[in-house]
Amino acid sequence: MKTKINKSQLFKMAWSMYKRSISVLGREFCQSFSACLRNAWFKMKAEARKAEKEARRLMKKSGPAQKPESIVFDSAMERGIIEYYRNQSGRYCGD
């Protein structure tokens, strides 16, 4: 169960980080776009890991989706099956 990272969202996050660093620090002290992209990549991977852990936790918590159906034993049906195969003696029935 691997979470895919949305590359469009990744680049938007990196671009907003780059613009924010320019406005706060000024152009001469800001981070490069590649540094912002690297930071955004690490943040997205951390968010994906967190989402995977949460999904696994919910799957463990929910338990099995359905209970197995109980098989009802019908003696009349069993007698009918025995009679059918008794009349087929010497012939392959496929089971």
PDB file of N, CA and C in Angstrom:
ATOM      1  N   MET A   1       0.852  -1.162   0.000  1.00  0.00           N
ATOM      2  CA  MET A   1       0.000   0.000   0.000  1.00  0.00           C
ATOM      3  C   MET A   1       0.903   1.232   0.000  1.00  0.00           C
ATOM      4  N   LYS A   2       1.282   1.612  -1.170  1.00  0.00           N
ATOM      5  CA  LYS A   2       2.218   2.707  -1.285  1.00  0.00           C
ATOM      6  C   LYS A   2       1.468   3.965  -1.735  1.00  0.00           C
ATOM      7  N   THR A   3       1.729   5.060  -1.051  1.00  0.00           N
ATOM      8  CA  THR A   3       1.083   6.316  -1.379  1.00  0.00           C
ATOM      9  C   THR A   3       1.893   7.031  -2.447  1.00  0.00           C
ATOM     10  N   LYS A   4       1.209   7.474  -3.498  1.00  0.00           N
ATOM     11  CA  LYS A   4       1.896   8.215  -4.548  1.00  0.00           C
ATOM     12  C   LYS A   4       1.944   9.681  -4.163  1.00  0.00           C
ATOM     13  N   ILE A   5       3.019  10.327  -4.569  1.00  0.00           N
ATOM     14  CA  ILE A   5       3.184  11.751  -4.274  1.00  0.00           C
ATOM     15  C   ILE A   5       2.769  12.541  -5.502  1.00  0.00           C
ATOM     16  N   ASN A   6       1.900  13.504  -5.310  1.00  0.00           N
ATOM     17  CA  ASN A   6       1.403  14.348  -6.387  1.00  0.00           C
ATOM     18  C   ASN A   6       2.494  15.370  -6.731  1.00  0.00           C
ATOM     19  N   LYS A   7       3.077  15.229  -7.912  1.00  0.00           N
ATOM     20  CA  LYS A   7       4.204  16.086  -8.294  1.00  0.00           C
ATOM     21  C   LYS A   7       3.773  17.528  -8.523  1.00  0.00           C
ATOM     22  N   SER A   8       2.553  17.720  -8.993  1.00  0.00           N
ATOM     23  CA  SER A   8       2.050  19.076  -9.186  1.00  0.00           C
ATOM     24  C   SER A   8       1.959  19.801  -7.842  1.00  0.00           C
ATOM     25  N   GLN A   9       1.419  19.112  -6.864  1.00  0.00           N
ATOM     26  CA  GLN A   9       1.314  19.682  -5.521  1.00  0.00           C
ATOM     27  C   GLN A   9       2.708  19.919  -4.921  1.00  0.00           C
ATOM     28  N   LEU A  10       3.638  19.034  -5.212  1.00  0.00           N
ATOM     29  CA  LEU A  10       5.006  19.164  -4.734  1.00  0.00           C
ATOM     30  C   LEU A  10       5.653  20.445  -5.274  1.00  0.00           C
ATOM     31  N   PHE A  11       5.522  20.673  -6.577  1.00  0.00           N
ATOM     32  CA  PHE A  11       6.120  21.865  -7.166  1.00  0.00           C
ATOM     33  C   PHE A  11       5.436  23.141  -6.688  1.00  0.00           C
ATOM     34  N   LYS A  12       4.122  23.080  -6.473  1.00  0.00           N
ATOM     35  CA  LYS A  12       3.420  24.254  -5.933  1.00  0.00           C
ATOM     36  C   LYS A  12       3.932  24.594  -4.538  1.00  0.00           C
ATOM     37  N   MET A  13       4.140  23.557  -3.727  1.00  0.00           N
ATOM     38  CA  MET A  13       4.658  23.780  -2.385  1.00  0.00           C
ATOM     39  C   MET A  13       6.064  24.368  -2.437  1.00  0.00           C
ATOM     40  N   ALA A  14       6.909  23.826  -3.321  1.00  0.00           N
ATOM     41  CA  ALA A  14       8.279  24.327  -3.448  1.00  0.00           C
ATOM     42  C   ALA A  14       8.280  25.779  -3.937  1.00  0.00           C
ATOM     43  N   TRP A  15       7.412  26.094  -4.895  1.00  0.00           N
ATOM     44  CA  TRP A  15       7.357  27.451  -5.425  1.00  0.00           C
ATOM     45  C   TRP A  15       6.896  28.438  -4.355  1.00  0.00           C
ATOM     46  N   SER A  16       5.904  28.050  -3.560  1.00  0.00           N
ATOM     47  CA  SER A  16       5.443  28.946  -2.496  1.00  0.00           C
ATOM     48  C   SER A  16       6.528  29.134  -1.432  1.00  0.00           C
ATOM     49  N   MET A  17       7.292  28.078  -1.127  1.00  0.00           N
ATOM     50  CA  MET A  17       8.402  28.207  -0.178  1.00  0.00           C
ATOM     51  C   MET A  17       9.470  29.158  -0.729  1.00  0.00           C
ATOM     52  N   TYR A  18       9.751  29.054  -2.020  1.00  0.00           N
ATOM     53  CA  TYR A  18      10.750  29.911  -2.663  1.00  0.00           C
ATOM     54  C   TYR A  18      10.296  31.376  -2.636  1.00  0.00           C
ATOM     55  N   LYS A  19       9.036  31.612  -2.996  1.00  0.00           N
ATOM     56  CA  LYS A  19       8.511  32.989  -2.992  1.00  0.00           C
ATOM     57  C   LYS A  19       8.501  33.566  -1.571  1.00  0.00           C
ATOM     58  N   ARG A  20       8.141  32.746  -0.600  1.00  0.00           N
ATOM     59  CA  ARG A  20       8.113  33.195   0.789  1.00  0.00           C
ATOM     60  C   ARG A  20       9.522  33.559   1.271  1.00  0.00           C
ATOM     61  N   SER A  21      10.518  32.758   0.888  1.00  0.00           N
ATOM     62  CA  SER A  21      11.882  33.047   1.328  1.00  0.00           C
ATOM     63  C   SER A  21      12.395  34.335   0.680  1.00  0.00           C
ATOM     64  N   ILE A  22      11.962  34.618  -0.548  1.00  0.00           N
ATOM     65  CA  ILE A  22      12.371  35.865  -1.200  1.00  0.00           C
ATOM     66  C   ILE A  22      11.753  37.059  -0.475  1.00  0.00           C
ATOM     67  N   SER A  23      10.456  36.943  -0.154  1.00  0.00           N
ATOM     68  CA  SER A  23       9.779  38.085   0.471  1.00  0.00           C
ATOM     69  C   SER A  23      10.281  38.345   1.889  1.00  0.00           C
ATOM     70  N   VAL A  24      10.676  37.313   2.607  1.00  0.00           N
ATOM     71  CA  VAL A  24      11.133  37.476   3.986  1.00  0.00           C
ATOM     72  C   VAL A  24      12.600  37.875   4.051  1.00  0.00           C
ATOM     73  N   LEU A  25      13.441  37.200   3.292  1.00  0.00           N
ATOM     74  CA  LEU A  25      14.882  37.395   3.401  1.00  0.00           C
ATOM     75  C   LEU A  25      15.456  38.353   2.358  1.00  0.00           C
ATOM     76  N   GLY A  26      14.737  38.614   1.311  1.00  0.00           N
ATOM     77  CA  GLY A  26      15.286  39.411   0.213  1.00  0.00           C
ATOM     78  C   GLY A  26      15.990  38.495  -0.767  1.00  0.00           C
ATOM     79  N   ARG A  27      16.143  38.944  -1.995  1.00  0.00           N
ATOM     80  CA  ARG A  27      16.678  38.082  -3.046  1.00  0.00           C
ATOM     81  C   ARG A  27      18.103  37.613  -2.785  1.00  0.00           C
ATOM     82  N   GLU A  28      18.946  38.416  -2.168  1.00  0.00           N
ATOM     83  CA  GLU A  28      20.342  38.013  -1.994  1.00  0.00           C
ATOM     84  C   GLU A  28      20.542  36.956  -0.908  1.00  0.00           C
ATOM     85  N   PHE A  29      19.604  36.809   0.041  1.00  0.00           N
ATOM     86  CA  PHE A  29      19.759  35.831   1.124  1.00  0.00           C
ATOM     87  C   PHE A  29      18.797  34.651   1.027  1.00  0.00           C
ATOM     88  N   CYS A  30      17.983  34.616  -0.008  1.00  0.00           N
ATOM     89  CA  CYS A  30      16.955  33.569  -0.077  1.00  0.00           C
ATOM     90  C   CYS A  30      17.560  32.224  -0.471  1.00  0.00           C
ATOM     91  N   GLN A  31      16.796  31.156  -0.217  1.00  0.00           N
ATOM     92  CA  GLN A  31      17.204  29.811  -0.623  1.00  0.00           C
ATOM     93  C   GLN A  31      17.027  29.677  -2.131  1.00  0.00           C
ATOM     94  N   SER A  32      17.774  28.781  -2.734  1.00  0.00           N
ATOM     95  CA  SER A  32      17.576  28.508  -4.156  1.00  0.00           C
ATOM     96  C   SER A  32      16.300  27.676  -4.317  1.00  0.00           C
ATOM     97  N   PHE A  33      15.795  27.649  -5.539  1.00  0.00           N
ATOM     98  CA  PHE A  33      14.581  26.863  -5.785  1.00  0.00           C
ATOM     99  C   PHE A  33      14.846  25.383  -5.548  1.00  0.00           C
ATOM    100  N   SER A  34      16.050  24.915  -5.881  1.00  0.00           N
ATOM    101  CA  SER A  34      16.364  23.490  -5.674  1.00  0.00           C
ATOM    102  C   SER A  34      16.342  23.130  -4.188  1.00  0.00           C
ATOM    103  N   ALA A  35      16.802  24.042  -3.335  1.00  0.00           N
ATOM    104  CA  ALA A  35      16.758  23.789  -1.888  1.00  0.00           C
ATOM    105  C   ALA A  35      15.313  23.746  -1.408  1.00  0.00           C
ATOM    106  N   CYS A  36      14.485  24.650  -1.929  1.00  0.00           N
ATOM    107  CA  CYS A  36      13.059  24.649  -1.558  1.00  0.00           C
ATOM    108  C   CYS A  36      12.378  23.384  -2.057  1.00  0.00           C
ATOM    109  N   LEU A  37      12.755  22.929  -3.264  1.00  0.00           N
ATOM    110  CA  LEU A  37      12.187  21.700  -3.813  1.00  0.00           C
ATOM    111  C   LEU A  37      12.583  20.498  -2.959  1.00  0.00           C
ATOM    112  N   ARG A  38      13.809  20.454  -2.516  1.00  0.00           N
ATOM    113  CA  ARG A  38      14.278  19.372  -1.648  1.00  0.00           C
ATOM    114  C   ARG A  38      13.493  19.369  -0.332  1.00  0.00           C
ATOM    115  N   ASN A  39      13.308  20.540   0.262  1.00  0.00           N
ATOM    116  CA  ASN A  39      12.550  20.631   1.514  1.00  0.00           C
ATOM    117  C   ASN A  39      11.098  20.206   1.313  1.00  0.00           C
ATOM    118  N   ALA A  40      10.507  20.621   0.200  1.00  0.00           N
ATOM    119  CA  ALA A  40       9.124  20.234  -0.084  1.00  0.00           C
ATOM    120  C   ALA A  40       9.018  18.728  -0.287  1.00  0.00           C
ATOM    121  N   TRP A  41      10.011  18.134  -0.948  1.00  0.00           N
ATOM    122  CA  TRP A  41      10.034  16.681  -1.167  1.00  0.00           C
ATOM    123  C   TRP A  41      10.069  15.936   0.166  1.00  0.00           C
ATOM    124  N   PHE A  42      10.917  16.396   1.096  1.00  0.00           N
ATOM    125  CA  PHE A  42      10.985  15.748   2.407  1.00  0.00           C
ATOM    126  C   PHE A  42       9.666  15.895   3.166  1.00  0.00           C
ATOM    127  N   LYS A  43       9.035  17.050   3.058  1.00  0.00           N
ATOM    128  CA  LYS A  43       7.740  17.245   3.734  1.00  0.00           C
ATOM    129  C   LYS A  43       6.670  16.335   3.146  1.00  0.00           C
ATOM    130  N   MET A  44       6.628  16.222   1.817  1.00  0.00           N
ATOM    131  CA  MET A  44       5.614  15.378   1.174  1.00  0.00           C
ATOM    132  C   MET A  44       5.833  13.905   1.525  1.00  0.00           C
ATOM    133  N   LYS A  45       7.083  13.462   1.575  1.00  0.00           N
ATOM    134  CA  LYS A  45       7.361  12.073   1.943  1.00  0.00           C
ATOM    135  C   LYS A  45       6.943  11.801   3.386  1.00  0.00           C
ATOM    136  N   ALA A  46       7.185  12.759   4.264  1.00  0.00           N
ATOM    137  CA  ALA A  46       6.783  12.589   5.667  1.00  0.00           C
ATOM    138  C   ALA A  46       5.264  12.514   5.779  1.00  0.00           C
ATOM    139  N   GLU A  47       4.557  13.356   5.020  1.00  0.00           N
ATOM    140  CA  GLU A  47       3.094  13.318   5.036  1.00  0.00           C
ATOM    141  C   GLU A  47       2.576  11.993   4.492  1.00  0.00           C
ATOM    142  N   ALA A  48       3.228  11.460   3.441  1.00  0.00           N
ATOM    143  CA  ALA A  48       2.819  10.182   2.864  1.00  0.00           C
ATOM    144  C   ALA A  48       3.032   9.044   3.856  1.00  0.00           C
ATOM    145  N   ARG A  49       4.174   9.048   4.547  1.00  0.00           N
ATOM    146  CA  ARG A  49       4.427   8.019   5.565  1.00  0.00           C
ATOM    147  C   ARG A  49       3.385   8.087   6.674  1.00  0.00           C
ATOM    148  N   LYS A  50       3.048   9.301   7.079  1.00  0.00           N
ATOM    149  CA  LYS A  50       2.054   9.469   8.139  1.00  0.00           C
ATOM    150  C   LYS A  50       0.688   8.951   7.682  1.00  0.00           C
ATOM    151  N   ALA A  51       0.325   9.217   6.425  1.00  0.00           N
ATOM    152  CA  ALA A  51      -0.953   8.729   5.892  1.00  0.00           C
ATOM    153  C   ALA A  51      -0.965   7.209   5.809  1.00  0.00           C
ATOM    154  N   GLU A  52       0.151   6.596   5.415  1.00  0.00           N
ATOM    155  CA  GLU A  52       0.236   5.139   5.355  1.00  0.00           C
ATOM    156  C   GLU A  52       0.094   4.511   6.736  1.00  0.00           C
ATOM    157  N   LYS A  53       0.754   5.089   7.720  1.00  0.00           N
ATOM    158  CA  LYS A  53       0.652   4.567   9.086  1.00  0.00           C
ATOM    159  C   LYS A  53      -0.786   4.668   9.593  1.00  0.00           C
ATOM    160  N   GLU A  54      -1.433   5.780   9.309  1.00  0.00           N
ATOM    161  CA  GLU A  54      -2.823   5.974   9.740  1.00  0.00           C
ATOM    162  C   GLU A  54      -3.737   4.959   9.060  1.00  0.00           C
ATOM    163  N   ALA A  55      -3.513   4.711   7.769  1.00  0.00           N
ATOM    164  CA  ALA A  55      -4.322   3.727   7.048  1.00  0.00           C
ATOM    165  C   ALA A  55      -4.119   2.326   7.614  1.00  0.00           C
ATOM    166  N   ARG A  56      -2.865   1.963   7.913  1.00  0.00           N
ATOM    167  CA  ARG A  56      -2.600   0.658   8.511  1.00  0.00           C
ATOM    168  C   ARG A  56      -3.256   0.528   9.879  1.00  0.00           C
ATOM    169  N   ARG A  57      -3.204   1.610  10.662  1.00  0.00           N
ATOM    170  CA  ARG A  57      -3.807   1.581  11.992  1.00  0.00           C
ATOM    171  C   ARG A  57      -5.322   1.376  11.886  1.00  0.00           C
ATOM    172  N   LEU A  58      -5.952   2.059  10.938  1.00  0.00           N
ATOM    173  CA  LEU A  58      -7.392   1.917  10.760  1.00  0.00           C
ATOM    174  C   LEU A  58      -7.760   0.523  10.264  1.00  0.00           C
ATOM    175  N   MET A  59      -6.915  -0.064   9.408  1.00  0.00           N
ATOM    176  CA  MET A  59      -7.200  -1.415   8.925  1.00  0.00           C
ATOM    177  C   MET A  59      -7.105  -2.434  10.053  1.00  0.00           C
ATOM    178  N   LYS A  60      -6.105  -2.284  10.914  1.00  0.00           N
ATOM    179  CA  LYS A  60      -5.974  -3.198  12.049  1.00  0.00           C
ATOM    180  C   LYS A  60      -7.135  -3.036  13.012  1.00  0.00           C
ATOM    181  N   LYS A  61      -7.561  -1.796  13.201  1.00  0.00           N
ATOM    182  CA  LYS A  61      -8.627  -1.508  14.151  1.00  0.00           C
ATOM    183  C   LYS A  61      -9.970  -2.057  13.669  1.00  0.00           C
ATOM    184  N   SER A  62     -10.208  -1.998  12.351  1.00  0.00           N
ATOM    185  CA  SER A  62     -11.500  -2.426  11.824  1.00  0.00           C
ATOM    186  C   SER A  62     -11.672  -3.939  11.860  1.00  0.00           C
ATOM    187  N   GLY A  63     -10.577  -4.689  11.782  1.00  0.00           N
ATOM    188  CA  GLY A  63     -10.661  -6.142  11.834  1.00  0.00           C
ATOM    189  C   GLY A  63     -11.168  -6.702  10.519  1.00  0.00           C
ATOM    190  N   PRO A  64     -11.615  -7.957  10.527  1.00  0.00           N
ATOM    191  CA  PRO A  64     -12.106  -8.550   9.286  1.00  0.00           C
ATOM    192  C   PRO A  64     -13.383  -7.853   8.820  1.00  0.00           C
ATOM    193  N   ALA A  65     -13.517  -7.722   7.520  1.00  0.00           N
ATOM    194  CA  ALA A  65     -14.647  -6.990   6.950  1.00  0.00           C
ATOM    195  C   ALA A  65     -15.965  -7.743   7.155  1.00  0.00           C
ATOM    196  N   GLN A  66     -15.961  -9.049   6.944  1.00  0.00           N
ATOM    197  CA  GLN A  66     -17.188  -9.820   7.071  1.00  0.00           C
ATOM    198  C   GLN A  66     -16.917 -11.099   7.854  1.00  0.00           C
ATOM    199  N   LYS A  67     -17.930 -11.552   8.534  1.00  0.00           N
ATOM    200  CA  LYS A  67     -17.817 -12.833   9.216  1.00  0.00           C
ATOM    201  C   LYS A  67     -18.114 -13.932   8.208  1.00  0.00           C
ATOM    202  N   PRO A  68     -17.414 -15.043   8.283  1.00  0.00           N
ATOM    203  CA  PRO A  68     -17.709 -16.136   7.353  1.00  0.00           C
ATOM    204  C   PRO A  68     -19.095 -16.706   7.635  1.00  0.00           C
ATOM    205  N   GLU A  69     -19.797 -17.060   6.571  1.00  0.00           N
ATOM    206  CA  GLU A  69     -21.142 -17.608   6.732  1.00  0.00           C
ATOM    207  C   GLU A  69     -21.048 -19.039   7.256  1.00  0.00           C
ATOM    208  N   SER A  70     -21.936 -19.373   8.145  1.00  0.00           N
ATOM    209  CA  SER A  70     -21.944 -20.729   8.676  1.00  0.00           C
ATOM    210  C   SER A  70     -22.635 -21.651   7.670  1.00  0.00           C
ATOM    211  N   ILE A  71     -22.127 -22.883   7.585  1.00  0.00           N
ATOM    212  CA  ILE A  71     -22.682 -23.854   6.653  1.00  0.00           C
ATOM    213  C   ILE A  71     -23.747 -24.652   7.391  1.00  0.00           C
ATOM    214  N   VAL A  72     -24.908 -24.722   6.788  1.00  0.00           N
ATOM    215  CA  VAL A  72     -26.019 -25.459   7.385  1.00  0.00           C
ATOM    216  C   VAL A  72     -25.966 -26.889   6.862  1.00  0.00           C
ATOM    217  N   PHE A  73     -25.922 -27.837   7.759  1.00  0.00           N
ATOM    218  CA  PHE A  73     -25.875 -29.245   7.401  1.00  0.00           C
ATOM    219  C   PHE A  73     -27.291 -29.754   7.222  1.00  0.00           C
ATOM    220  N   ASP A  74     -27.541 -30.306   6.059  1.00  0.00           N
ATOM    221  CA  ASP A  74     -28.873 -30.831   5.760  1.00  0.00           C
ATOM    222  C   ASP A  74     -28.727 -32.317   5.460  1.00  0.00           C
ATOM    223  N   SER A  75     -29.285 -33.139   6.320  1.00  0.00           N
ATOM    224  CA  SER A  75     -29.121 -34.589   6.158  1.00  0.00           C
ATOM    225  C   SER A  75     -29.857 -35.095   4.918  1.00  0.00           C
ATOM    226  N   ALA A  76     -30.967 -34.479   4.537  1.00  0.00           N
ATOM    227  CA  ALA A  76     -31.691 -34.910   3.345  1.00  0.00           C
ATOM    228  C   ALA A  76     -30.848 -34.647   2.097  1.00  0.00           C
ATOM    229  N   MET A  77     -30.157 -33.542   2.098  1.00  0.00           N
ATOM    230  CA  MET A  77     -29.294 -33.219   0.966  1.00  0.00           C
ATOM    231  C   MET A  77     -28.147 -34.212   0.874  1.00  0.00           C
ATOM    232  N   GLU A  78     -27.604 -34.578   2.031  1.00  0.00           N
ATOM    233  CA  GLU A  78     -26.505 -35.537   2.033  1.00  0.00           C
ATOM    234  C   GLU A  78     -26.970 -36.882   1.479  1.00  0.00           C
ATOM    235  N   ARG A  79     -28.159 -37.316   1.872  1.00  0.00           N
ATOM    236  CA  ARG A  79     -28.684 -38.582   1.354  1.00  0.00           C
ATOM    237  C   ARG A  79     -28.858 -38.519  -0.160  1.00  0.00           C
ATOM    238  N   GLY A  80     -29.322 -37.397  -0.661  1.00  0.00           N
ATOM    239  CA  GLY A  80     -29.504 -37.241  -2.110  1.00  0.00           C
ATOM    240  C   GLY A  80     -28.176 -37.297  -2.844  1.00  0.00           C
ATOM    241  N   ILE A  81     -27.153 -36.687  -2.259  1.00  0.00           N
ATOM    242  CA  ILE A  81     -25.832 -36.711  -2.881  1.00  0.00           C
ATOM    243  C   ILE A  81     -25.277 -38.124  -2.908  1.00  0.00           C
ATOM    244  N   ILE A  82     -25.422 -38.834  -1.795  1.00  0.00           N
ATOM    245  CA  ILE A  82     -24.919 -40.214  -1.719  1.00  0.00           C
ATOM    246  C   ILE A  82     -25.625 -41.086  -2.752  1.00  0.00           C
ATOM    247  N   GLU A  83     -26.940 -40.939  -2.896  1.00  0.00           N
ATOM    248  CA  GLU A  83     -27.696 -41.719  -3.875  1.00  0.00           C
ATOM    249  C   GLU A  83     -27.259 -41.400  -5.299  1.00  0.00           C
ATOM    250  N   TYR A  84     -27.020 -40.129  -5.579  1.00  0.00           N
ATOM    251  CA  TYR A  84     -26.604 -39.727  -6.930  1.00  0.00           C
ATOM    252  C   TYR A  84     -25.274 -40.372  -7.287  1.00  0.00           C
ATOM    253  N   TYR A  85     -24.293 -40.272  -6.386  1.00  0.00           N
ATOM    254  CA  TYR A  85     -22.986 -40.841  -6.684  1.00  0.00           C
ATOM    255  C   TYR A  85     -22.980 -42.369  -6.636  1.00  0.00           C
ATOM    256  N   ARG A  86     -23.894 -42.972  -5.898  1.00  0.00           N
ATOM    257  CA  ARG A  86     -23.987 -44.425  -5.863  1.00  0.00           C
ATOM    258  C   ARG A  86     -24.432 -44.936  -7.231  1.00  0.00           C
ATOM    259  N   ASN A  87     -25.321 -44.205  -7.871  1.00  0.00           N
ATOM    260  CA  ASN A  87     -25.800 -44.608  -9.203  1.00  0.00           C
ATOM    261  C   ASN A  87     -24.761 -44.330 -10.276  1.00  0.00           C
ATOM    262  N   GLN A  88     -23.733 -43.562  -9.979  1.00  0.00           N
ATOM    263  CA  GLN A  88     -22.690 -43.232 -10.953  1.00  0.00           C
ATOM    264  C   GLN A  88     -21.455 -44.114 -10.772  1.00  0.00           C
ATOM    265  N   SER A  89     -21.596 -45.257 -10.186  1.00  0.00           N
ATOM    266  CA  SER A  89     -20.431 -46.069  -9.864  1.00  0.00           C
ATOM    267  C   SER A  89     -19.674 -46.447 -11.129  1.00  0.00           C
ATOM    268  N   GLY A  90     -18.343 -46.358 -11.040  1.00  0.00           N
ATOM    269  CA  GLY A  90     -17.487 -46.698 -12.162  1.00  0.00           C
ATOM    270  C   GLY A  90     -17.320 -45.554 -13.150  1.00  0.00           C
ATOM    271  N   ARG A  91     -17.930 -44.442 -12.883  1.00  0.00           N
ATOM    272  CA  ARG A  91     -17.861 -43.292 -13.800  1.00  0.00           C
ATOM    273  C   ARG A  91     -17.212 -42.126 -13.075  1.00  0.00           C
ATOM    274  N   TYR A  92     -16.303 -41.427 -13.769  1.00  0.00           N
ATOM    275  CA  TYR A  92     -15.630 -40.273 -13.157  1.00  0.00           C
ATOM    276  C   TYR A  92     -16.594 -39.105 -13.085  1.00  0.00           C
ATOM    277  N   CYS A  93     -16.714 -38.491 -11.884  1.00  0.00           N
ATOM    278  CA  CYS A  93     -17.669 -37.405 -11.689  1.00  0.00           C
ATOM    279  C   CYS A  93     -16.999 -36.041 -11.552  1.00  0.00           C
ATOM    280  N   GLY A  94     -15.701 -35.989 -11.648  1.00  0.00           N
ATOM    281  CA  GLY A  94     -15.006 -34.704 -11.672  1.00  0.00           C
ATOM    282  C   GLY A  94     -14.666 -34.094 -10.329  1.00  0.00           C
ATOM    283  N   ASP A  95     -14.756 -34.839  -9.266  1.00  0.00           N
ATOM    284  CA  ASP A  95     -14.375 -34.243  -7.982  1.00  0.00           C
ATOM    285  C   ASP A  95     -13.347 -35.045  -7.270  1.00  0.00           C
TER     286      ASP A  95
END
